[in-house]
XYZ file of C-alpha atoms in Angstrom:
643
model
C 8.581 -1.090 33.247
C 9.552 0.214 29.922
C 11.596 -3.146 29.370
C 8.700 -5.102 30.311
C 6.415 -2.994 27.680
C 8.999 -3.547 25.167
C 9.066 -7.482 25.730
C 5.082 -7.642 25.590
C 5.120 -5.547 22.535
C 7.548 -7.829 20.959
C 5.719 -10.719 21.888
C 2.359 -9.324 20.309
C 4.202 -8.473 17.135
C 5.148 -12.145 16.986
C 1.826 -13.330 17.853
C 0.458 -11.148 14.692
C 2.930 -12.470 12.489
C 2.283 -16.043 13.137
C -1.418 -15.122 12.411
C -0.477 -13.955 9.002
C 2.246 -16.775 8.496
C -0.807 -19.489 9.274
C -3.352 -17.569 7.141
C -1.166 -17.463 4.245
C -1.121 -21.246 4.007
C -1.718 -23.205 7.381
C -0.503 -26.659 5.387
C 2.758 -25.465 4.174
C 3.641 -23.500 7.332
C 3.116 -26.898 9.198
C 4.957 -28.840 6.855
C 7.980 -26.351 7.156
C 7.908 -26.473 10.461
C 7.984 -30.498 10.747
C 10.974 -30.390 8.061
C 12.802 -27.879 10.087
C 12.616 -30.101 13.335
C 13.689 -33.346 11.507
C 16.282 -31.397 9.809
C 17.750 -29.989 12.861
C 17.855 -33.352 14.647
C 20.047 -35.043 11.805
C 23.283 -33.158 12.860
C 23.668 -34.344 16.082
C 22.649 -38.084 15.100
C 25.247 -38.009 12.622
C 27.609 -37.175 15.556
C 26.784 -40.044 17.536
C 26.879 -42.457 14.727
C 30.200 -41.145 13.832
C 31.747 -41.429 17.125
C 30.126 -45.090 17.478
C 31.553 -46.154 14.141
C 34.995 -45.015 14.894
C 34.773 -46.907 18.250
C 33.767 -49.964 16.380
C 36.436 -49.697 13.502
C 38.992 -49.367 16.383
C 37.760 -52.145 18.304
C 37.466 -54.480 15.120
C 41.102 -53.505 14.399
C 42.324 -54.796 17.800
C 40.207 -58.224 17.342
C 41.954 -58.773 13.892
C 45.420 -58.549 15.603
C 44.452 -61.335 17.825
C 42.129 -63.450 15.489
C 42.249 -64.644 11.926
C 38.513 -63.734 11.249
C 38.262 -61.519 8.198
C 34.469 -61.231 8.278
C 33.366 -57.836 8.288
C 31.436 -57.127 11.572
C 27.596 -56.510 11.377
C 27.630 -53.640 13.830
C 29.749 -51.449 11.403
C 27.449 -52.287 8.450
C 24.440 -51.187 10.455
C 26.396 -47.695 11.583
C 27.436 -47.216 7.755
C 23.734 -47.988 6.546
C 22.396 -45.356 9.229
C 24.971 -42.837 8.157
C 24.238 -43.135 4.320
C 20.523 -43.139 5.242
C 20.513 -40.024 7.290
C 22.877 -38.277 4.625
C 20.163 -39.179 1.992
C 17.414 -38.299 4.024
C 19.048 -34.818 5.059
C 19.488 -34.073 1.149
C 15.899 -34.974 0.185
C 14.327 -32.991 3.360
C 16.481 -29.938 2.441
C 15.731 -29.946 -1.303
C 11.906 -30.666 -0.401
C 12.093 -27.739 2.397
C 13.761 -25.192 -0.285
C 10.883 -25.945 -2.676
C 8.137 -25.489 -0.358
C 9.871 -22.482 1.567
C 10.042 -20.831 -1.911
C 6.026 -21.220 -2.578
C 5.319 -20.161 0.681
C 7.599 -17.138 0.554
C 5.181 -15.961 -2.304
C 2.104 -16.604 -0.321
C 3.064 -14.616 2.501
C 4.427 -11.629 0.453
C 1.349 -11.544 -1.521
C -0.957 -11.950 1.427
C 0.722 -8.613 3.265
C 0.868 -6.679 -0.007
C -3.129 -7.204 -0.154
C -3.351 -6.294 3.251
C -1.792 -2.995 2.889
C -3.650 -2.126 -0.280
C -6.816 -3.227 1.486
C -5.944 -1.061 4.281
C -4.753 2.005 2.567
C -7.842 2.109 0.166
C -9.988 1.932 3.268
C -8.601 5.082 5.130
C -9.593 8.625 4.978
C -8.518 11.311 2.397
C -6.752 12.748 5.423
C -4.270 9.949 6.073
C -2.642 10.822 2.899
C -2.320 14.514 3.698
C -0.802 13.601 7.344
C 3.115 13.329 6.814
C 3.319 11.066 9.638
C 1.001 8.443 8.384
C 2.344 8.783 5.092
C 5.719 7.913 6.471
C 4.200 4.854 8.175
C 2.514 3.856 4.578
C 6.141 4.312 2.982
C 7.818 2.191 5.570
C 5.096 -0.607 5.297
C 5.314 -0.670 1.278
C 9.152 -0.885 1.469
C 9.421 -3.539 3.949
C 6.529 -5.661 2.779
C 8.356 -6.866 -0.418
C 11.314 -8.734 1.654
C 10.756 -7.995 5.577
C 8.281 -11.181 5.884
C 10.164 -13.349 3.279
C 13.503 -12.832 5.768
C 11.309 -13.373 9.037
C 10.064 -16.676 7.512
C 13.628 -17.980 6.493
C 14.930 -16.567 9.956
C 12.124 -18.420 11.728
C 12.785 -21.817 9.890
C 16.740 -21.361 10.388
C 16.002 -20.636 14.168
C 13.951 -23.557 14.841
C 16.481 -25.749 12.770
C 19.439 -24.275 14.753
C 17.652 -24.558 18.141
C 16.677 -28.297 17.541
C 20.781 -29.093 16.566
C 21.874 -27.129 19.488
C 19.601 -28.916 21.882
C 20.979 -32.122 20.746
C 24.588 -30.951 20.881
C 24.094 -29.373 24.212
C 22.958 -32.610 25.828
C 26.191 -34.297 24.747
C 28.496 -31.512 25.878
C 26.583 -31.195 29.281
C 26.708 -34.877 30.073
C 30.596 -34.687 29.479
C 31.622 -31.173 31.143
C 28.960 -28.913 32.306
C 31.210 -26.127 32.731
C 31.964 -26.068 28.607
C 28.040 -25.275 28.143
C 28.040 -22.243 30.794
C 31.331 -20.790 29.193
C 29.849 -20.920 25.673
C 26.368 -19.593 26.750
C 27.910 -16.758 28.450
C 30.196 -15.643 25.616
C 27.113 -16.033 23.358
C 24.724 -13.897 25.349
C 27.387 -11.020 25.300
C 27.373 -11.556 21.489
C 23.684 -11.387 21.129
C 23.485 -8.063 23.322
C 26.017 -6.309 21.084
C 24.202 -7.713 17.999
C 20.464 -6.760 19.101
C 22.060 -3.124 20.044
C 23.151 -2.881 16.376
C 19.806 -3.735 15.163
C 18.062 -1.386 17.388
C 20.482 1.285 16.260
C 19.515 0.326 12.427
C 16.125 0.332 13.109
C 15.987 3.961 14.581
C 18.022 5.135 11.732
C 15.742 3.690 9.255
C 12.622 5.621 11.129
C 14.599 9.020 11.087
C 15.799 8.474 7.308
C 12.189 7.996 6.187
C 11.169 11.615 5.374
C 14.507 11.968 3.282
C 13.980 8.697 1.653
C 10.272 9.694 0.872
C 11.705 12.933 -0.990
C 14.214 10.960 -2.827
C 11.617 8.596 -4.236
C 9.287 11.658 -5.009
C 12.460 13.418 -7.010
C 12.978 10.290 -8.617
C 9.463 10.067 -10.090
C 9.729 13.517 -11.234
C 12.679 12.726 -13.373
C 11.649 9.117 -14.573
C 7.794 9.561 -15.330
C 6.039 11.057 -18.019
C 3.737 12.959 -16.193
C 6.572 15.370 -15.362
C 8.644 15.067 -18.626
C 7.517 18.092 -20.402
C 8.055 20.779 -17.784
C 11.267 19.214 -16.607
C 12.606 19.415 -19.990
C 10.682 22.768 -21.006
C 12.137 24.705 -17.695
C 15.345 22.925 -17.819
C 14.865 21.632 -14.431
C 17.001 18.487 -14.738
C 20.186 19.569 -12.933
C 18.072 21.440 -10.075
C 16.340 18.308 -9.290
C 19.743 16.052 -9.743
C 21.101 18.380 -7.234
C 18.645 18.131 -4.679
C 18.543 14.188 -5.464
C 22.151 13.898 -4.736
C 22.088 16.014 -1.636
C 19.388 13.917 0.075
C 21.386 10.632 -1.196
C 24.465 12.114 0.259
C 22.855 12.918 3.617
C 21.594 9.427 3.944
C 24.862 7.902 3.068
C 26.498 10.022 5.802
C 24.087 8.648 8.314
C 24.777 5.270 7.402
C 28.519 5.817 7.303
C 28.620 7.131 10.829
C 26.454 4.167 12.192
C 28.586 1.721 10.441
C 31.714 3.184 12.098
C 30.329 2.686 15.519
C 29.229 -0.794 14.720
C 32.895 -1.626 13.608
C 34.194 -0.556 16.613
C 31.834 -2.563 18.728
C 32.442 -5.984 16.319
C 36.288 -5.409 16.715
C 35.914 -5.624 20.489
C 33.847 -8.950 20.718
C 34.889 -10.525 17.421
C 38.512 -11.625 18.990
C 37.281 -12.600 21.906
C 34.728 -15.040 20.212
C 37.580 -16.242 18.164
C 39.489 -17.691 21.131
C 36.722 -19.984 22.320
C 36.931 -22.627 19.794
C 40.391 -23.297 19.853
C 40.589 -23.202 23.617
C 37.959 -26.028 23.974
C 39.946 -28.131 21.329
C 43.134 -27.680 23.036
C 41.189 -29.208 26.397
C 39.555 -32.120 24.319
C 43.132 -32.904 22.759
C 44.734 -32.935 26.208
C 42.095 -35.218 27.460
C 42.669 -37.643 24.594
C 46.432 -37.572 25.132
C 45.886 -38.530 28.766
C 43.498 -41.257 27.579
C 40.589 -39.821 29.494
C 38.421 -40.240 26.198
C 38.075 -42.832 23.332
C 39.093 -41.823 19.894
C 35.505 -41.966 18.985
C 34.589 -39.791 21.698
C 37.477 -37.399 20.769
C 35.869 -37.113 17.301
C 32.412 -36.782 18.764
C 33.407 -34.006 21.257
C 35.479 -32.246 18.998
C 32.774 -31.941 16.556
C 30.360 -31.383 19.052
C 32.440 -28.215 20.233
C 32.480 -27.094 16.753
C 28.619 -27.450 16.210
C 27.887 -26.048 19.686
C 30.022 -22.656 18.923
C 29.278 -22.392 15.543
C 25.474 -23.059 16.471
C 25.358 -20.756 19.014
C 26.997 -17.863 16.951
C 24.171 -18.931 14.552
C 21.471 -18.855 16.917
C 22.527 -15.365 18.433
C 23.031 -13.986 15.164
C 19.568 -15.443 13.658
C 17.807 -14.338 17.040
C 19.455 -10.751 16.759
C 18.297 -10.478 12.884
C 14.651 -11.807 13.992
C 14.479 -9.282 16.487
C 15.665 -6.517 14.214
C 13.109 -7.485 11.743
C 10.453 -7.664 13.814
C 11.058 -3.933 15.171
C 10.532 -3.102 11.409
C 7.174 -5.192 11.565
C 5.968 -2.894 14.440
C 5.504 -0.192 11.675
C 3.675 -2.434 9.613
C 1.145 -3.799 12.037
C 0.632 -0.187 13.413
C -0.095 0.548 9.740
C -2.496 -2.307 9.445
C -4.064 -1.235 12.800
C -5.311 2.200 11.675
C -9.019 2.673 11.236
C -11.065 5.364 9.288
C -12.035 8.056 11.246
C -15.235 9.285 9.457
C -16.513 5.745 9.161
C -19.494 5.086 11.518
C -19.628 1.763 13.358
C -22.843 0.240 11.740
C -23.242 -1.609 8.546
C -25.758 -0.496 6.137
C -26.872 -2.700 3.103
C -25.985 -0.184 0.142
C -28.764 0.552 -2.648
C -28.304 0.960 -6.252
C -27.792 4.141 -7.351
C -30.250 4.034 -10.175
C -32.968 3.158 -7.907
C -32.712 6.249 -5.335
C -34.567 9.467 -5.622
C -32.847 12.875 -5.325
C -32.413 13.787 -1.456
C -32.817 17.480 -0.015
C -29.311 18.571 0.947
C -28.714 21.076 3.694
C -25.287 22.517 5.067
C -26.298 23.452 8.525
C -23.618 25.841 10.254
C -20.833 23.850 8.674
C -17.332 24.736 9.474
C -13.921 22.968 8.455
C -10.288 22.997 8.934
C -8.123 20.503 7.741
C -6.381 18.092 10.066
C -3.481 19.711 11.995
C -4.470 23.270 10.857
C -6.042 25.615 13.024
C -7.081 28.009 10.127
C -10.865 27.287 8.971
C -11.424 26.768 5.365
C -15.236 26.897 5.813
C -16.956 29.062 8.440
C -20.648 28.254 9.175
C -21.893 27.533 6.095
C -25.573 27.466 5.722
C -27.684 26.342 2.508
C -30.275 24.416 1.284
C -30.895 22.229 -1.787
C -34.200 21.122 -2.841
C -34.617 17.663 -4.702
C -34.128 17.899 -8.340
C -32.574 21.383 -7.915
C -29.368 22.629 -10.300
C -27.066 24.487 -7.728
C -23.853 26.342 -8.734
C -20.933 26.970 -6.269
C -18.802 29.978 -7.546
C -16.137 32.230 -6.063
C -12.394 32.706 -6.232
C -9.752 30.099 -6.062
C -9.438 28.975 -2.487
C -12.879 30.214 -1.748
C -13.644 26.449 -0.331
C -15.990 25.248 -3.300
C -13.962 21.803 -3.682
C -14.030 21.354 0.138
C -17.892 21.831 0.283
C -17.753 18.899 -2.171
C -15.524 16.641 -0.161
C -17.502 17.112 2.929
C -20.736 16.271 1.282
C -18.975 13.142 -0.150
C -17.920 12.180 3.018
C -14.241 12.357 2.407
C -14.070 14.688 5.413
C -16.344 15.426 8.581
C -17.239 18.910 9.502
C -15.379 20.537 12.601
C -18.794 22.039 13.338
C -22.252 21.834 12.205
C -23.958 19.183 10.513
C -24.679 18.162 6.546
C -28.274 16.762 6.223
C -29.775 14.168 3.498
C -33.445 14.453 3.581
C -32.969 15.471 7.422
C -30.507 12.921 8.420
C -27.054 13.657 9.313
C -24.602 12.156 6.886
C -22.658 11.135 9.794
C -25.123 8.461 10.791
C -24.859 6.802 7.194
C -22.564 4.153 5.962
C -19.950 5.741 3.740
C -20.993 3.247 0.798
C -24.559 3.998 1.402
C -24.117 8.165 1.420
C -21.769 7.756 -1.921
C -24.418 5.704 -3.706
C -26.553 8.928 -3.762
C -23.777 10.731 -5.535
C -21.853 10.739 -8.726
C -18.618 13.152 -8.181
C -16.025 14.458 -10.585
C -13.219 16.570 -9.144
C -10.689 18.581 -11.214
C -8.009 15.833 -10.442
C -10.007 13.445 -11.819
C -8.184 10.090 -12.835
C -7.421 8.372 -16.031
C -6.612 4.798 -15.440
C -4.107 3.007 -17.453
C -6.691 0.412 -18.710
C -9.247 0.339 -21.654
C -11.535 2.961 -22.379
C -14.545 0.811 -21.570
C -13.272 0.143 -17.915
C -12.147 3.809 -17.743
C -16.077 4.742 -18.161
C -17.312 1.482 -16.690
C -15.604 1.866 -13.194
C -18.333 4.873 -12.689
C -20.369 2.028 -11.989
C -18.701 -1.043 -11.380
C -21.762 -3.281 -11.314
C -22.302 -2.481 -15.140
C -18.674 -2.367 -16.035
C -19.176 -5.340 -18.748
C -22.314 -3.715 -19.895
C -21.096 -2.149 -23.144
C -24.390 -0.749 -24.121
C -24.568 1.368 -20.881
C -21.040 2.268 -21.332
C -21.587 3.629 -24.884
C -24.635 5.234 -23.902
C -22.887 7.235 -20.959
C -20.205 8.283 -23.457
C -22.896 9.688 -25.914
C -24.350 11.698 -23.323
C -21.019 13.238 -22.512
C -20.226 13.920 -25.997
C -17.128 11.658 -25.886
C -18.579 8.893 -28.247
C -17.665 10.375 -31.405
C -13.895 10.634 -30.286
C -14.054 6.984 -29.059
C -15.642 5.888 -32.279
C -12.777 7.271 -34.028
C -10.216 5.216 -32.682
C -9.050 1.999 -34.500
C -10.093 -0.204 -31.233
C -12.937 1.798 -30.245
C -13.726 1.216 -26.635
C -10.954 -1.626 -26.165
C -8.329 1.174 -26.604
C -5.741 0.912 -23.922
C -4.962 4.412 -22.450
C -1.277 5.227 -21.510
C 1.854 5.841 -23.798
C 4.007 3.739 -21.528
C 1.694 0.478 -22.307
C 2.317 -1.151 -25.753
C -0.100 0.299 -28.251
C -1.500 2.809 -25.601
C -3.227 5.989 -26.573
C -2.968 9.412 -24.986
C -5.885 11.624 -25.082
C -5.461 15.401 -24.938
C -6.646 17.278 -21.790
C -10.233 18.232 -23.156
C -10.692 14.525 -24.149
C -9.606 13.046 -20.710
C -12.243 15.356 -19.036
C -15.067 14.332 -21.444
C -13.657 10.741 -20.584
C -14.371 11.763 -16.870
C -17.782 13.108 -17.336
C -18.860 9.835 -19.079
C -17.750 8.281 -15.966
C -20.196 10.330 -13.896
C -23.052 9.603 -16.488
C -22.491 6.189 -16.071
C -23.285 6.178 -12.492
C -26.803 7.324 -12.606
C -26.948 8.719 -9.117
C -29.885 11.029 -8.104
C -27.073 13.574 -6.973
C -24.680 14.654 -9.801
C -21.647 16.781 -8.171
C -19.286 18.478 -10.846
C -16.086 20.215 -9.741
C -15.238 22.528 -12.995
C -16.547 20.371 -15.555
C -15.742 22.419 -18.323
C -12.324 23.507 -17.094
C -10.571 21.525 -20.084
C -13.421 22.110 -22.690
C -13.690 24.238 -25.291
C -17.085 26.586 -25.485
C -18.822 24.269 -27.893
C -18.090 21.175 -26.047
C -18.841 22.549 -22.616
C -22.233 23.950 -23.958
C -23.228 20.822 -25.618
C -22.327 18.682 -22.339
C -24.441 21.151 -20.541
C -27.508 21.018 -22.802
C -27.372 17.019 -22.805
C -27.091 17.069 -18.858
C -29.896 19.578 -18.476
C -32.220 17.043 -20.731
C -31.111 14.119 -18.384
C -31.860 16.013 -15.387
C -35.224 16.954 -16.548
C -36.381 13.624 -17.323
C -34.504 11.880 -14.042
C -35.418 14.627 -11.534
C -31.516 14.665 -10.711
C -29.883 16.854 -8.326
C -27.077 18.668 -9.895
C -24.360 20.597 -7.985
C -21.504 22.071 -10.037
C -18.603 24.317 -9.491
C -17.516 26.659 -12.536
C -16.054 30.291 -13.370
C -18.053 30.451 -16.838
C -21.038 32.360 -15.954
C -22.843 31.994 -18.931
C -22.876 28.466 -17.602
C -23.642 29.225 -13.653
C -26.685 31.545 -14.731
C -28.661 28.240 -15.800
C -28.686 27.183 -12.313
C -31.757 27.421 -10.164
C -29.940 28.245 -7.137
C -26.412 29.988 -7.000
C -24.140 30.012 -3.942
C -21.245 32.393 -4.097
C -18.301 31.646 -1.538
C -15.638 34.249 -0.204
C -12.952 32.898 1.950
C -14.873 29.835 3.047
C -18.258 32.043 3.695
C -21.395 32.231 1.934
C -21.643 35.892 1.108
C -24.500 35.574 -1.477
C -26.954 33.101 -2.546
C -30.199 33.015 -4.707
C -31.185 32.771 -8.424
C -29.125 34.476 -11.176
C -32.028 37.052 -11.649
C -32.071 37.635 -7.772
C -28.243 38.169 -7.353
C -28.198 40.511 -10.322
C -31.098 42.461 -8.893
C -28.852 42.662 -5.778
C -26.358 44.418 -7.698
C -23.588 42.692 -5.263
C -20.480 40.853 -5.618
C -22.158 38.244 -8.235
C -23.312 40.870 -10.284
C -19.827 42.563 -10.340
C -18.276 39.128 -11.347
C -20.921 38.665 -13.844
C -20.741 41.978 -15.696
C -16.731 41.788 -15.709
C -16.839 38.204 -17.419
C -19.759 39.348 -19.844
C -17.610 42.276 -21.163
C -15.458 39.825 -22.980
C -18.844 39.349 -25.147
C -19.794 41.890 -27.344
C -23.274 41.863 -25.847
C -25.725 39.326 -24.382
C -27.381 38.982 -27.356
C -23.866 37.528 -28.783
C -23.880 35.069 -25.887
C -27.368 33.943 -26.856
C -26.635 33.492 -30.536
C -23.580 31.595 -29.694
C -25.768 29.307 -27.448
C -28.426 28.900 -30.382
C -25.826 27.960 -32.928
C -24.387 25.395 -30.277
C -27.891 24.191 -30.019
C -28.623 24.136 -33.710
C -25.103 22.103 -34.252
C -25.796 19.380 -31.236
C -29.326 18.868 -32.807
C -27.766 18.534 -36.373
C -25.039 16.206 -34.779
C -27.772 14.010 -32.851
C -29.947 13.451 -36.011
C -26.877 12.207 -37.962
C -26.083 9.804 -34.999
C -29.609 8.691 -35.163
C -29.434 7.996 -38.563
C -26.972 5.293 -38.219
C -27.835 1.944 -37.113
C -25.447 1.793 -34.188
C -26.994 4.772 -32.377
C -30.909 3.966 -33.303
C -31.233 1.847 -30.035
C -29.810 4.533 -27.633
C -32.279 6.267 -26.018
C -30.994 10.011 -25.908
């Protein structure tokens, strides 16, 4: 039963592979098949023509002894012509096949790499946090670069070899059928050994994948700029190199053990195989000595035996390698068959975020635990957000604030309860439709190694070439003065590893990310620690601009912050502790309750001389921002921008 399932699975993989090969370029695929068929038939044709030619030459030599004619016989000329033509045709077709195969390989590799990228980018966030599934992605990426190319080559070699073998088999079978049975029997033994070795290699690769992922990770620590500062400051080079060597040695020892096992098997089989051809050649020589075959037939059979023996060896080796490679492809197709777990089935046409109105948002008895974890991160959350309301989520680190944002954005499904948009469960919405309502920035926002223009424009891809909108978004976030000071302004490339690339500071990168949020113009803005990397003046300036925008467009704003001077501006504050809402209300209401929020606020406010000092700071920021705005409006460039 297991064997039948294995064969069925193997055939399914072959079918899926042929679909990909056809999709890559159907015309080149058919051309390669035709060329392989013709190329495979030429060796057998050459054998037959050679045998006929030798017999004709011997016959002509005997005729010359008894006749005085010196004219060259016409049959020999024809056979020479056929021999020369088949040789030339073989060379032309081989060169043509090589050229087409090179182009076709690139297209197959590109198609599979694209499919992997499309699939990976469509999967849920939880996929990347699951080590088993991440291993599958790592294997797919590692194999995609060369495994399909290898399979294409093996398939074409298998086809060519099969055609050659069929032709030679007919020649041998018509002479002595038992020779064919002998060669086939020994070849099947050879195939079984090689296939078993291939299975061993596949199993070992699967076991080694976690260690290989760790090795790749440590390599990235030592070779990328992101970790370079800490590696040097904490003197971590030797520590990580030691772990790197240990993992490499672990993989090497496993490889060494397997190779020793395979060497033992090879030493048993190879000597047996090496005796087959000499024994068969001895039989042909004996038949020639006994004059049971002609000189031409002797040449035909000796060459046919050589091609039969070598052809079966090549066929067995190619088939085993193809089997091994398709076993590796099992992982690739399993990966490509994965489906997002949070995507509903129905397809809904998405709306332009700028045309949508802010919805009401309700968390109704929401609980959540991360995949493969029994410990809940959120417990029975209940709160309601009115359209156009400003909400602050506060609490200690690990209280579940960012998880709330991930659930609202549809990156995870609640374990229990519902999240409602205008009374509609978000699980009934298409994810693209849901996210058209939202413009989100997380703490670990991305800075792409692209131009500044693109880095902001990705917030609304449909407007990525609209420089006016991009500049307006940068102005609203307070990022515009920084960009304008750069020599290439919005065309500046980011990333030191790129030639002429620029690197922003931490605060500047955060302003870039905030510009991206402003670019989207969604009715709900969700900001996770938007001022974490900003100085107090920049943060206050951003929030003043944000509140002015919110009043004009009636956007809903949900933000996470540890700065209570910012938090107190919210209409509604939700205080989380260990994944549970322990207090909620306005700043005044929570202060009057004298609970946990009031304690945290008072603790932070002690850093200021008094609340009056806080207000004076805010007033000073407001005046500075007002003066800055007036200066900007006085220039021609900013007169067109509607602040």
